[in-house]
mmCIF file with all atom_site columns, C-alpha atoms in Angstrom:
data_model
loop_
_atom_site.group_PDB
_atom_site.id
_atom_site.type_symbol
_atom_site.label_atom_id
_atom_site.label_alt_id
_atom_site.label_comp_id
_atom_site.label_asym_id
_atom_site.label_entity_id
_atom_site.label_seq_id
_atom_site.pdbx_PDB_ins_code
_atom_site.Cartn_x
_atom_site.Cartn_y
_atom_site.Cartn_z
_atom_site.occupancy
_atom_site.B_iso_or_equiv
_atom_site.pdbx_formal_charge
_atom_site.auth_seq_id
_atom_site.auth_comp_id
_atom_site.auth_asym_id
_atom_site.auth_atom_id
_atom_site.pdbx_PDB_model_num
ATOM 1  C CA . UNK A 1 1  ? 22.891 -45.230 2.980  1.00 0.00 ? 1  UNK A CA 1
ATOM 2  C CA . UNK A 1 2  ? 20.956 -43.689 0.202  1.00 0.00 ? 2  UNK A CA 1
ATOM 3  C CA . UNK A 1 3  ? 21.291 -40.004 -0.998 1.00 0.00 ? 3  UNK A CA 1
ATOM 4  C CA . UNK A 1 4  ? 17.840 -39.250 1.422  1.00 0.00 ? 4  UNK A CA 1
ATOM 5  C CA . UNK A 1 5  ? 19.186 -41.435 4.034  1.00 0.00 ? 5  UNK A CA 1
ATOM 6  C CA . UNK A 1 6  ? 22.077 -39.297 4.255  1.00 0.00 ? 6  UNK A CA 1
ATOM 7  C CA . UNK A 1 7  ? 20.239 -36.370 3.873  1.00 0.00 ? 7  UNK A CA 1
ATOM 8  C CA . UNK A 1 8  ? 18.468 -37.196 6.703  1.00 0.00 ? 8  UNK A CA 1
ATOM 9  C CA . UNK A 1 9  ? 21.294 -37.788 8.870  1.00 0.00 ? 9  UNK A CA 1
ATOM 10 C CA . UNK A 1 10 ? 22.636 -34.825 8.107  1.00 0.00 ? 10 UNK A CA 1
ATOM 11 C CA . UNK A 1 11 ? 19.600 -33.404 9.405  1.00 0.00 ? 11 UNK A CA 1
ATOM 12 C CA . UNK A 1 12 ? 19.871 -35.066 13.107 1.00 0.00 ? 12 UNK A CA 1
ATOM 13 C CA . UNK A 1 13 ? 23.586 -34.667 13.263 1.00 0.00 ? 13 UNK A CA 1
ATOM 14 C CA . UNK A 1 14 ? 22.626 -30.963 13.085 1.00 0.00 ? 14 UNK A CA 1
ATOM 15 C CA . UNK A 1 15 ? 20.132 -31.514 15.955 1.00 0.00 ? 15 UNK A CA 1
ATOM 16 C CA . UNK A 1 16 ? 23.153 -33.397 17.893 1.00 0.00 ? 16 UNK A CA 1
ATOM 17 C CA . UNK A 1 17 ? 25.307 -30.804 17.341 1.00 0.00 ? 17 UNK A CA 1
ATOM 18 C CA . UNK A 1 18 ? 22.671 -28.191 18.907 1.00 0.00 ? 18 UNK A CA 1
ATOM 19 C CA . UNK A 1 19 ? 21.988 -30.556 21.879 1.00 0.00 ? 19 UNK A CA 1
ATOM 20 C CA . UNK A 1 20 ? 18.546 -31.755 20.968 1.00 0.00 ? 20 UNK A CA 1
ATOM 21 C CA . UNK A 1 21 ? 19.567 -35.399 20.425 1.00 0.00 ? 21 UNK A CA 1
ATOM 22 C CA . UNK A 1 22 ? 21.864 -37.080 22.540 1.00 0.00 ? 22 UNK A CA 1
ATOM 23 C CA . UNK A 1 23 ? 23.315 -39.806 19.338 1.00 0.00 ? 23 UNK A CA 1
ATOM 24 C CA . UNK A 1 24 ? 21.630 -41.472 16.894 1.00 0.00 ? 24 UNK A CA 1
ATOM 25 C CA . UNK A 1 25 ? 22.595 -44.813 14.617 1.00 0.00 ? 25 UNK A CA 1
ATOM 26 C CA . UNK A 1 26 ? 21.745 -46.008 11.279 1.00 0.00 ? 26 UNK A CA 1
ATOM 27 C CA . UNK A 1 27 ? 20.604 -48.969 10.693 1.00 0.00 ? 27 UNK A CA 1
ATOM 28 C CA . UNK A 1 28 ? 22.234 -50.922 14.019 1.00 0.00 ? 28 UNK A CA 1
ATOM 29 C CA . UNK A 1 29 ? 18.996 -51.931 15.755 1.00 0.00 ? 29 UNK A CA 1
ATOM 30 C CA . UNK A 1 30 ? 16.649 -54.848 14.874 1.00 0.00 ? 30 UNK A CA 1
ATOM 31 C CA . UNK A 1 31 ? 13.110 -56.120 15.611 1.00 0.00 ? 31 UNK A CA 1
ATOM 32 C CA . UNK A 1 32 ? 11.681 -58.598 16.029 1.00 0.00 ? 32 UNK A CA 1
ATOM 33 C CA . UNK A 1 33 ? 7.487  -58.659 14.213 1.00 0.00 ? 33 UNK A CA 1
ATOM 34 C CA . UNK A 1 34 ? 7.006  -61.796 13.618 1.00 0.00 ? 34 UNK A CA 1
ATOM 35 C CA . UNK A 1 35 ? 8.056  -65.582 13.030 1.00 0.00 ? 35 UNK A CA 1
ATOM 36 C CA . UNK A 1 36 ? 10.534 -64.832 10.447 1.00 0.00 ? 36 UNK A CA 1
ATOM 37 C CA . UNK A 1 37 ? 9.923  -61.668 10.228 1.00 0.00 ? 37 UNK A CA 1
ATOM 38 C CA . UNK A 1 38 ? 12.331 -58.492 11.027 1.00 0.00 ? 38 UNK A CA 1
ATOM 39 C CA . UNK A 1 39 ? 11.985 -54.968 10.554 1.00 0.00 ? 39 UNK A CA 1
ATOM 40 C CA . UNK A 1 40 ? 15.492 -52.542 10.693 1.00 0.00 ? 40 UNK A CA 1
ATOM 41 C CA . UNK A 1 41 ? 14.655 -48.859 10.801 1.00 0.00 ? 41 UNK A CA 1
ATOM 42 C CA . UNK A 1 42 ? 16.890 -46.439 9.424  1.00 0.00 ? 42 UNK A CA 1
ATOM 43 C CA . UNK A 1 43 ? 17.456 -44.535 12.357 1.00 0.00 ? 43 UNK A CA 1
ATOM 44 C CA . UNK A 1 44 ? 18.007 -45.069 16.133 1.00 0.00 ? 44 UNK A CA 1
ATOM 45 C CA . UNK A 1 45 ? 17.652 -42.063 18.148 1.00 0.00 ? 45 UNK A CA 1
ATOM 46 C CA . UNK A 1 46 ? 18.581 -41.090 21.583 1.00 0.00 ? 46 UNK A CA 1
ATOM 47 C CA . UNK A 1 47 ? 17.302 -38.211 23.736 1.00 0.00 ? 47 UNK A CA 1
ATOM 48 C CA . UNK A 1 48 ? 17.527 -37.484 27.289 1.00 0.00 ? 48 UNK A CA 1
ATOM 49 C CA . UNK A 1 49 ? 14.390 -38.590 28.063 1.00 0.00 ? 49 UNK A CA 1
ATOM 50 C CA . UNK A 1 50 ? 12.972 -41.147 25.252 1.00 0.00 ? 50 UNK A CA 1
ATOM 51 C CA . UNK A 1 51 ? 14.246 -43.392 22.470 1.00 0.00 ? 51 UNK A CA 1
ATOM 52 C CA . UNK A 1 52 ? 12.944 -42.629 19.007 1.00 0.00 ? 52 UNK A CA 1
ATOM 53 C CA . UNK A 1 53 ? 12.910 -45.060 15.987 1.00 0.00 ? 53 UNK A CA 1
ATOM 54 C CA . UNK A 1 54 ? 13.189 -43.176 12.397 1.00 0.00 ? 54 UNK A CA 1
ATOM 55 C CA . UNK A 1 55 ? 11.943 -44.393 9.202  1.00 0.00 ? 55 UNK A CA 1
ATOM 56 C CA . UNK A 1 56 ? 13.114 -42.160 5.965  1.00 0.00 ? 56 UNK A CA 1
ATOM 57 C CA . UNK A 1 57 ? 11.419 -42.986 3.078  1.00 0.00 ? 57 UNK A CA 1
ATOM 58 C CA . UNK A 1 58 ? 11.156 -41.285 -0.852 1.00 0.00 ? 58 UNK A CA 1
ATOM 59 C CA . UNK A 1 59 ? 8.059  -43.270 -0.907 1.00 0.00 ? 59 UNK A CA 1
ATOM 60 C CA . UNK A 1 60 ? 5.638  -45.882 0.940  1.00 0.00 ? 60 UNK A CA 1
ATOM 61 C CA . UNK A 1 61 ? 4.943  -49.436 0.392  1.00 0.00 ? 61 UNK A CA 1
ATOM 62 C CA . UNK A 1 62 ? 2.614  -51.128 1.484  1.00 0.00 ? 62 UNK A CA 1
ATOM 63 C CA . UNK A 1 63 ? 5.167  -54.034 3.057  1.00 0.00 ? 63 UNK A CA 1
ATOM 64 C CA . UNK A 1 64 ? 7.059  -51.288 4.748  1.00 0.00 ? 64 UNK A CA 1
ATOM 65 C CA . UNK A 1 65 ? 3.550  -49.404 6.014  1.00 0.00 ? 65 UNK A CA 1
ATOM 66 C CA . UNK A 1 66 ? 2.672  -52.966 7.544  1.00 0.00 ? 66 UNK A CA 1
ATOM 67 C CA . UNK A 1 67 ? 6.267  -53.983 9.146  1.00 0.00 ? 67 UNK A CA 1
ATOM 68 C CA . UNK A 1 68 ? 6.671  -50.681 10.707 1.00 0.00 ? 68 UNK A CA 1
ATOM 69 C CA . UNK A 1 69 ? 2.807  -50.542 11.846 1.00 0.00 ? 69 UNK A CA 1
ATOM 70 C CA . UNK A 1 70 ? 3.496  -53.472 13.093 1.00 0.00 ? 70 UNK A CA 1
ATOM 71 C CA . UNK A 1 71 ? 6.394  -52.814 14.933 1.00 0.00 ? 71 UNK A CA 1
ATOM 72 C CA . UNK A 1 72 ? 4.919  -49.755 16.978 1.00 0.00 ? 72 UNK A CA 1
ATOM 73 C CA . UNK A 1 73 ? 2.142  -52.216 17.979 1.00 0.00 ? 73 UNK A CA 1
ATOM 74 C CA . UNK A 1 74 ? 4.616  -54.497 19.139 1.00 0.00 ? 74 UNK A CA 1
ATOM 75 C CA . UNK A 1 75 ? 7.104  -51.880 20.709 1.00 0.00 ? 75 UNK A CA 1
ATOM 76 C CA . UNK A 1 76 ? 4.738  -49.287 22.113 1.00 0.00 ? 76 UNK A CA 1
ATOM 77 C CA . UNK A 1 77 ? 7.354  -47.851 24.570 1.00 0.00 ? 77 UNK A CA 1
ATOM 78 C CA . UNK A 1 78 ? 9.209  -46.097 21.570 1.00 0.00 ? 78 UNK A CA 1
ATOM 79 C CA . UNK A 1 79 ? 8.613  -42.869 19.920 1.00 0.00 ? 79 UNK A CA 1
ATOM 80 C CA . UNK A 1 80 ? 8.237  -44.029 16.494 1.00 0.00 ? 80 UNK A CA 1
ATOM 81 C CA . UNK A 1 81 ? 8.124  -41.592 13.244 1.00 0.00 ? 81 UNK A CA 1
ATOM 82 C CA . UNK A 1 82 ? 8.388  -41.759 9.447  1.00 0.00 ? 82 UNK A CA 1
ATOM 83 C CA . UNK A 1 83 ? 9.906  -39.013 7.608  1.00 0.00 ? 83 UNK A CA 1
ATOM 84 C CA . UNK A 1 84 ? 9.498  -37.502 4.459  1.00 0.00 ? 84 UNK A CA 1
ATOM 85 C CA . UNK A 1 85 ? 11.781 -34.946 2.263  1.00 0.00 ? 85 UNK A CA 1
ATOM 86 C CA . UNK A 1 86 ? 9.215  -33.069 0.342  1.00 0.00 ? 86 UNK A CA 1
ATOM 87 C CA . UNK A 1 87 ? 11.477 -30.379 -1.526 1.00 0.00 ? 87 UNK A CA 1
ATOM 88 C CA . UNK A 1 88 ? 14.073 -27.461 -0.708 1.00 0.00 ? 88 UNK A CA 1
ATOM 89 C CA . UNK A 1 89 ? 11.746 -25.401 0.067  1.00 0.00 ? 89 UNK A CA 1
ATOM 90 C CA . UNK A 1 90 ? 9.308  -27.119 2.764  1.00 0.00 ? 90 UNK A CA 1
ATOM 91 C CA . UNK A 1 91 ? 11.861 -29.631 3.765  1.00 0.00 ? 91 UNK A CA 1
ATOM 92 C CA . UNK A 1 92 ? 11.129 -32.867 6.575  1.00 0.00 ? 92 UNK A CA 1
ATOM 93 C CA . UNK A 1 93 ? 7.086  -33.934 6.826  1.00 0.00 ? 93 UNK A CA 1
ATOM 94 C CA . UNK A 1 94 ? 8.011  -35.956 9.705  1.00 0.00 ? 94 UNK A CA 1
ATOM 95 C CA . UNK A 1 95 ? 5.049  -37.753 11.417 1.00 0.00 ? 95 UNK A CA 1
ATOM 96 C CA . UNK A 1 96 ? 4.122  -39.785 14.109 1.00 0.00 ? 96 UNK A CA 1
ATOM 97 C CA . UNK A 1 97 ? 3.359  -43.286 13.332 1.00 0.00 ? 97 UNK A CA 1
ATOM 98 C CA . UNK A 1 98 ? 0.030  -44.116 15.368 1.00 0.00 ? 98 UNK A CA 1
#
């Protein structure tokens, strides 16, 4: 886990600890987008009433914009998101992925 990574969990073990997730994982989940081709999000998240998939990122690539585009078209029944620390003082962008 990288330094934002862990920031990150930090972040939803916070929320866990408040009730507002149920658990969450790092990197344990994997899908499939294609022949040969996996994606592994950074975060797994449980809540009572969905599953969320979590991608941190410092920065986007293009590869990673495509695989996890990709993987919300192929795995619609997930909440998917990518998050974003901007600084101390604004914190988490987080946004949907559409």
């Amino acid at each position: 886990m990288n330094k934002t990574e862990a920031r990150y969990a930090n972040l939803l073990e916070s929320r866990r600890v408040a009730g507002e997730i149920l658990s969450y994982h790092f990197e344990e989940i994997k899908f499939k987008i294609g022949e040969r081709c996996w994606y592994t999000p950074d975060f797994f998240v449980v809540k009572q009433n969905c599953l969320e998939v979590h991608e941190v990122k410092g920065f986007m690539r293009d590869d990673a914009r495509v695989k996890i585009k990709s993987a919300r078209y192929r795995y619609p029944f997930f909440n998917w998101f990518l998050c974003y620390y901007k600084n101390k003082k604004i914190g988490w962008n987080i946004e949907e992925v559409k």
